[in-house]
Coordinates of C-alpha atoms in Angstrom, one line a residue:
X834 CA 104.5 32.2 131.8
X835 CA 101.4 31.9 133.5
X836 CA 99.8 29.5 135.8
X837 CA 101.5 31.0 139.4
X838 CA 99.5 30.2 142.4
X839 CA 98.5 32.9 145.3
X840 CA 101.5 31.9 147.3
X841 CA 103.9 32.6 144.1
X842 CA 104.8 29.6 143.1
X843 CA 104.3 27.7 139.7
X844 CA 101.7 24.9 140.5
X845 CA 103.0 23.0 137.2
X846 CA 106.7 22.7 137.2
X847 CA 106.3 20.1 134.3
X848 CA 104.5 23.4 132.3
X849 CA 107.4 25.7 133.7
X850 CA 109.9 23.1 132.6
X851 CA 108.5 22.8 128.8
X852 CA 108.2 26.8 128.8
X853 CA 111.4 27.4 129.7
X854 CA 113.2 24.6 126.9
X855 CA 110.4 26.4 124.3
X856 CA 111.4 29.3 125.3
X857 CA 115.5 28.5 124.6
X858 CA 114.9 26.8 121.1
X859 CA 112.7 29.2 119.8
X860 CA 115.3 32.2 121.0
X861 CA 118.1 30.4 119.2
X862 CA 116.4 29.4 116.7
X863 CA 115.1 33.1 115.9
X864 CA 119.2 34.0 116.0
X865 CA 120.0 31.3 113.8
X866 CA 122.6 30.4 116.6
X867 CA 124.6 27.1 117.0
X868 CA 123.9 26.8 120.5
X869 CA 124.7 28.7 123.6
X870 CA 127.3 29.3 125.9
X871 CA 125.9 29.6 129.9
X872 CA 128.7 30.1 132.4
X873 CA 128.6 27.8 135.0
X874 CA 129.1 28.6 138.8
X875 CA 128.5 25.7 140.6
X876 CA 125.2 27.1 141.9
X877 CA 121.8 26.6 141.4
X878 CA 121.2 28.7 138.4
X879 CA 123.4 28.3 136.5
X880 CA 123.3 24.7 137.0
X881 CA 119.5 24.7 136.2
X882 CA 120.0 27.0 133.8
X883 CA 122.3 24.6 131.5
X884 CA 120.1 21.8 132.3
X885 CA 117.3 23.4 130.8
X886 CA 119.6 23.9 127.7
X887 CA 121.1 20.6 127.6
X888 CA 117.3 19.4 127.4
X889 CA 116.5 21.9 124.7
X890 CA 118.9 22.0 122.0
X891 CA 121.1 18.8 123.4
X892 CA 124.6 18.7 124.9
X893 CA 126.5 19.1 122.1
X894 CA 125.0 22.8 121.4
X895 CA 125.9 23.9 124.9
X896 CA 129.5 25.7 126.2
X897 CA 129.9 25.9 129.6
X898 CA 132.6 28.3 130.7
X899 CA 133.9 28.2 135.0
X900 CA 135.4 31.1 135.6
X901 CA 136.5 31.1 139.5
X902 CA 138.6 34.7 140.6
X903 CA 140.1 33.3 143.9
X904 CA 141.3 30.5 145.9
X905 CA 137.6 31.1 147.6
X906 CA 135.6 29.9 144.4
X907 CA 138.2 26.5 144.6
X908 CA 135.0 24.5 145.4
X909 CA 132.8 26.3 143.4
X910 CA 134.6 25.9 140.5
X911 CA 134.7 22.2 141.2
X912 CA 131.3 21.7 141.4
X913 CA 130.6 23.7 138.6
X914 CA 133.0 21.0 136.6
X915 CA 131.2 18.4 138.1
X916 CA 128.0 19.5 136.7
X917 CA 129.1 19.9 133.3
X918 CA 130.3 16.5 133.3
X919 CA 127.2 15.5 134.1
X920 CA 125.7 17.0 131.3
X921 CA 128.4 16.2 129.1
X922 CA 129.0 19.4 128.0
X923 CA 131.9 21.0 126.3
X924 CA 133.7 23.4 129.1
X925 CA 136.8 25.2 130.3
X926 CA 138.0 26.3 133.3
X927 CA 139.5 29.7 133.7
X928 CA 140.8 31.4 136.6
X929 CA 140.6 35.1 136.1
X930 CA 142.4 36.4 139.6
X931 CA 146.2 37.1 137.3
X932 CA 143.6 39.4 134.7
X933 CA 142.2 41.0 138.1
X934 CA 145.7 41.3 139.6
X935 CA 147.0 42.8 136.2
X936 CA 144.0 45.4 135.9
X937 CA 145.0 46.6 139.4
X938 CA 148.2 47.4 138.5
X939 CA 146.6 49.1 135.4
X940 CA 144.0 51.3 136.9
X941 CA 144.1 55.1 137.5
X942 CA 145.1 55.9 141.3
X943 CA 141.9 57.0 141.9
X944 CA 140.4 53.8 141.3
X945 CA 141.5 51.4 144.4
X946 CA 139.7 47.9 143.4
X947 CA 141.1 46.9 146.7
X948 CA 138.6 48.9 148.8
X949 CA 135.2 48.3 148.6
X950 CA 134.6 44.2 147.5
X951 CA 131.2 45.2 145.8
X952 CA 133.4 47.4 143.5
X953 CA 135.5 44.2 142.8
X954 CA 132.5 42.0 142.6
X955 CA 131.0 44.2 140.2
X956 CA 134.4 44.0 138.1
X957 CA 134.9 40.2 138.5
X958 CA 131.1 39.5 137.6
X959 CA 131.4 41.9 133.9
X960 CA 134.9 39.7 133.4
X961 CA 133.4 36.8 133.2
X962 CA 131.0 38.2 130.7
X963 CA 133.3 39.5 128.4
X964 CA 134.2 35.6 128.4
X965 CA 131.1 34.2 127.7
X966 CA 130.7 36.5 125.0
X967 CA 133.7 36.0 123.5
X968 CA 132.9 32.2 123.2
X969 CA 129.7 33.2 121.8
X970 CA 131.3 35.3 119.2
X971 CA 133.5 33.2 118.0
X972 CA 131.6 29.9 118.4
X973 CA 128.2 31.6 116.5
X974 CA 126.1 31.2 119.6
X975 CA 124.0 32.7 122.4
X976 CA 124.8 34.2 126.0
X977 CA 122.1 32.0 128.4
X978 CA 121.8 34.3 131.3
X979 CA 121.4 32.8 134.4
X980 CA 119.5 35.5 136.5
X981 CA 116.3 34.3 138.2
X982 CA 113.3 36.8 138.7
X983 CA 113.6 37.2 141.9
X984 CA 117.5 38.9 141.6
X985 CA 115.7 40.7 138.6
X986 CA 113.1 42.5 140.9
X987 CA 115.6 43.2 143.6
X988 CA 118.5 44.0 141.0
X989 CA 120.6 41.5 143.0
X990 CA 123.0 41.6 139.8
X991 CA 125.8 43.4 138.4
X992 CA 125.1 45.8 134.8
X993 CA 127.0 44.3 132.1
X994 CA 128.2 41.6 134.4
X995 CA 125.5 38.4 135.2
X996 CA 123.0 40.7 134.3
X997 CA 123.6 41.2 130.5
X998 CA 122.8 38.4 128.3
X999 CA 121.3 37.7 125.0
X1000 CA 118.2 35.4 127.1
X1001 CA 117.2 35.0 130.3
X1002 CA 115.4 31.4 131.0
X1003 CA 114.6 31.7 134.7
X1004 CA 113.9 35.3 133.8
X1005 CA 110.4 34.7 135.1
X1006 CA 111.2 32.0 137.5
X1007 CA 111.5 33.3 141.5
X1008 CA 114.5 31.4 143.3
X1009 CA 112.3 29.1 145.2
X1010 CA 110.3 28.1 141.8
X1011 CA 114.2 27.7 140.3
X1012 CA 115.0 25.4 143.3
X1013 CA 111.8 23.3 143.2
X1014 CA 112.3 22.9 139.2
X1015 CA 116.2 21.6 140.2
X1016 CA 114.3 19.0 142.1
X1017 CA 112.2 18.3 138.8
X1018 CA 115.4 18.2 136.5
X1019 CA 117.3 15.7 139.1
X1020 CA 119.7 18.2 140.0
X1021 CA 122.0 16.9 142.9
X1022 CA 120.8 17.4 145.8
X1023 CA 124.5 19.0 147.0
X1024 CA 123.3 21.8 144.4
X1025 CA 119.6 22.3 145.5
X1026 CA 120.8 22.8 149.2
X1027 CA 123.9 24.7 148.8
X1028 CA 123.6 28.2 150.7
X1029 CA 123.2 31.0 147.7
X1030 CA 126.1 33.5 146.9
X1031 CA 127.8 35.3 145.0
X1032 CA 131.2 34.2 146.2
X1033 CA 133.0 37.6 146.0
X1034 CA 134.5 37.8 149.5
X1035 CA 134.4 35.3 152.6
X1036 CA 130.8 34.3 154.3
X1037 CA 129.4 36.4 151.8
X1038 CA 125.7 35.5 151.3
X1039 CA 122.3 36.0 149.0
X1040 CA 120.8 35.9 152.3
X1041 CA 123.0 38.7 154.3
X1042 CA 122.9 40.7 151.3
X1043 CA 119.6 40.4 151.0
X1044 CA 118.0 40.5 154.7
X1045 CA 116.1 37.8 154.4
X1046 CA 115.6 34.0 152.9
X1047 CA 114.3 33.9 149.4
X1048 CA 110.8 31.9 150.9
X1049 CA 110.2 35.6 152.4
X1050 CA 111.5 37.7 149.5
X1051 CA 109.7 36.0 147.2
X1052 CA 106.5 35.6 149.5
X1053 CA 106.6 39.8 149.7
X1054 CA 107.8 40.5 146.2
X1055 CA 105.1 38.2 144.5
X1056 CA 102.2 40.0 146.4
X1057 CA 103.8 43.3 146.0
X1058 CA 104.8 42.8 142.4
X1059 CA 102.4 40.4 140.9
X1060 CA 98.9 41.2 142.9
X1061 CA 99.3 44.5 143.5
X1062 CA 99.1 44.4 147.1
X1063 CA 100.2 47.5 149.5
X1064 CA 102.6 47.3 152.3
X1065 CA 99.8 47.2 154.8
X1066 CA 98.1 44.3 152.7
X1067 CA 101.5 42.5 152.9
X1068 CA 101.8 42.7 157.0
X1069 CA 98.3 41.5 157.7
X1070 CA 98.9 38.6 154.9
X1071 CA 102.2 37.5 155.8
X1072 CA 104.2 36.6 159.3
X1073 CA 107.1 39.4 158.2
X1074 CA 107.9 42.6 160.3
X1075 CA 107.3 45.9 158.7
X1076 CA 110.7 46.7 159.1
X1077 CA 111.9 43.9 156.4
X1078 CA 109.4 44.2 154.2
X1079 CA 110.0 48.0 154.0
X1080 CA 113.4 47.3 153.4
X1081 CA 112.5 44.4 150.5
X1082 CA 109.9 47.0 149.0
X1083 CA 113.3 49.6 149.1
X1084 CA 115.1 47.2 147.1
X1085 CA 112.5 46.5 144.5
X1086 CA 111.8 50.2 143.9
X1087 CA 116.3 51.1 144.0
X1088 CA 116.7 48.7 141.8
X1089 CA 114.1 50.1 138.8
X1090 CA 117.3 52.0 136.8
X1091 CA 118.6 48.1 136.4
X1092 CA 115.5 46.8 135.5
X1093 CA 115.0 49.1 132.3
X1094 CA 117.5 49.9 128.9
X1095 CA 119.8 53.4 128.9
X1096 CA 117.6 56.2 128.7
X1097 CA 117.7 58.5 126.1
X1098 CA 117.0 62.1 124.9
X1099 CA 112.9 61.8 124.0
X1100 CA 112.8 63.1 120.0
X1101 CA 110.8 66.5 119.7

């Protein structure tokens, strides 16, 4: 996609909205898929994400699966529902905390998935996978990712978990372009302002987990990534301390492994 203004943001979010749904029918279309299957968190993108889809190949080719792990997703998992009656889409509700409880029973003693959450969260995220593609198996569709670019750059994701799918439409979208194009798609507005997380453990947060509000993150990442600019170039252009955007510049550059397929041997 092109057309990104100097602060980052698209300056067309009709053109980013058509690019997106052209970019979903011509990717199942190229599969020779029946649809696709998004699953749906009762955040923004996921809730944008199956908007766009609805809009592209119409409700009746999209599958939306809520997959809450704990009594802390509750309300999550009800907005999620919400949404996909909204879009009148087919969906189901799972809750996959007894498939977590059983798989800590199963696991090695050396494994303890009751120590550190990410470990858990990284678990719970590749679960729900496994879900969506088994509805995409069996149903002859397509796994919709629901990544934005901003998580991309940062690798705010989990390998194998939200971060593998078949397409990613916000893929080139930064979270505060996703949250303007909600506005554009007349998301509800209890969508657009609901504070970003992963949900994995209490008062868990984008933002904590982060160090900083997505305006800033994707203010720094945009220059740095997009125009090239250098850490000193970011401090004079921006009202950030060098201290966090070090520490967004750190992320970017950690998070390259995610960002790229399994290496291999190189063929002599």
């Amino acid at each position: 996609m092109d057309g990104r203004a100097s602060d980052g943001f698209r300056d067309d979010l009709a053109a980013a909205e058509a690019e997106c749904i052209s970019f979903i029918q011509s990717h199942t279309a190229d599969a020779n898929a029946d649809g696709v299957v998004v699953n749906l968190s009762g955040g923004l993108d996921s809730t944008v994400t199956a908007a766009l889809a609805v809009e592209a190949l119409g409700s009746d080719a999209v599958y939306g699966f809520v997959l809450p792990a704990s009594k802390l997703g509750g309300t999550d998992a009800q907005d999620a529902e919400a949404i996909a009656e909204l879009l009148g889409i087919d969906h189901d509700t799972i809750h996959v905390q007894p498939l977590l409880a059983h798989l800590v029973d199963l696991v090695p003693s050396c494994i303890n998935l009751n120590g550190n959450p990410v470990v858990r969260g990284n678990l719970t995220a590749r679960l729900r996978m496994t879900f969506a593609y088994l509805a995409a198996n069996d149903m002859g569709r397509l796994v919709a990712g629901t990544t934005n670019r901003s998580e991309l750059l940062l690798g705010y994701f989990t390998k194998y978990g939200d971060g593998a799918a078949d397409f990613l439409p916000l893929g080139d979208l930064y979270k505060t372009e996703v949250r303007a194009l909600a506005r554009e798609l007349d998301v509800p507005e209890f969508i657009i302002e609901k504070q970003p997380t992963a949900g994995f453990w209490p008062e868990q947060t984008d933002r904590s987990d982060l160090g900083a509000s997505y305006e800033t993150l994707d203010a720094v990442l945009h220059r740095y990534v997009d125009t090239g600019c250098t850490p000193e170039e970011l401090r004079s252009a921006l009202d950030v301390d060098e201290e966090r955007i070090e520490r967004i510049i750190e992320h970017y550059e950690m998070a390259a492994h995610k960002r790229s397929v399994p290496p291999t041997p190189t063929r002599n």
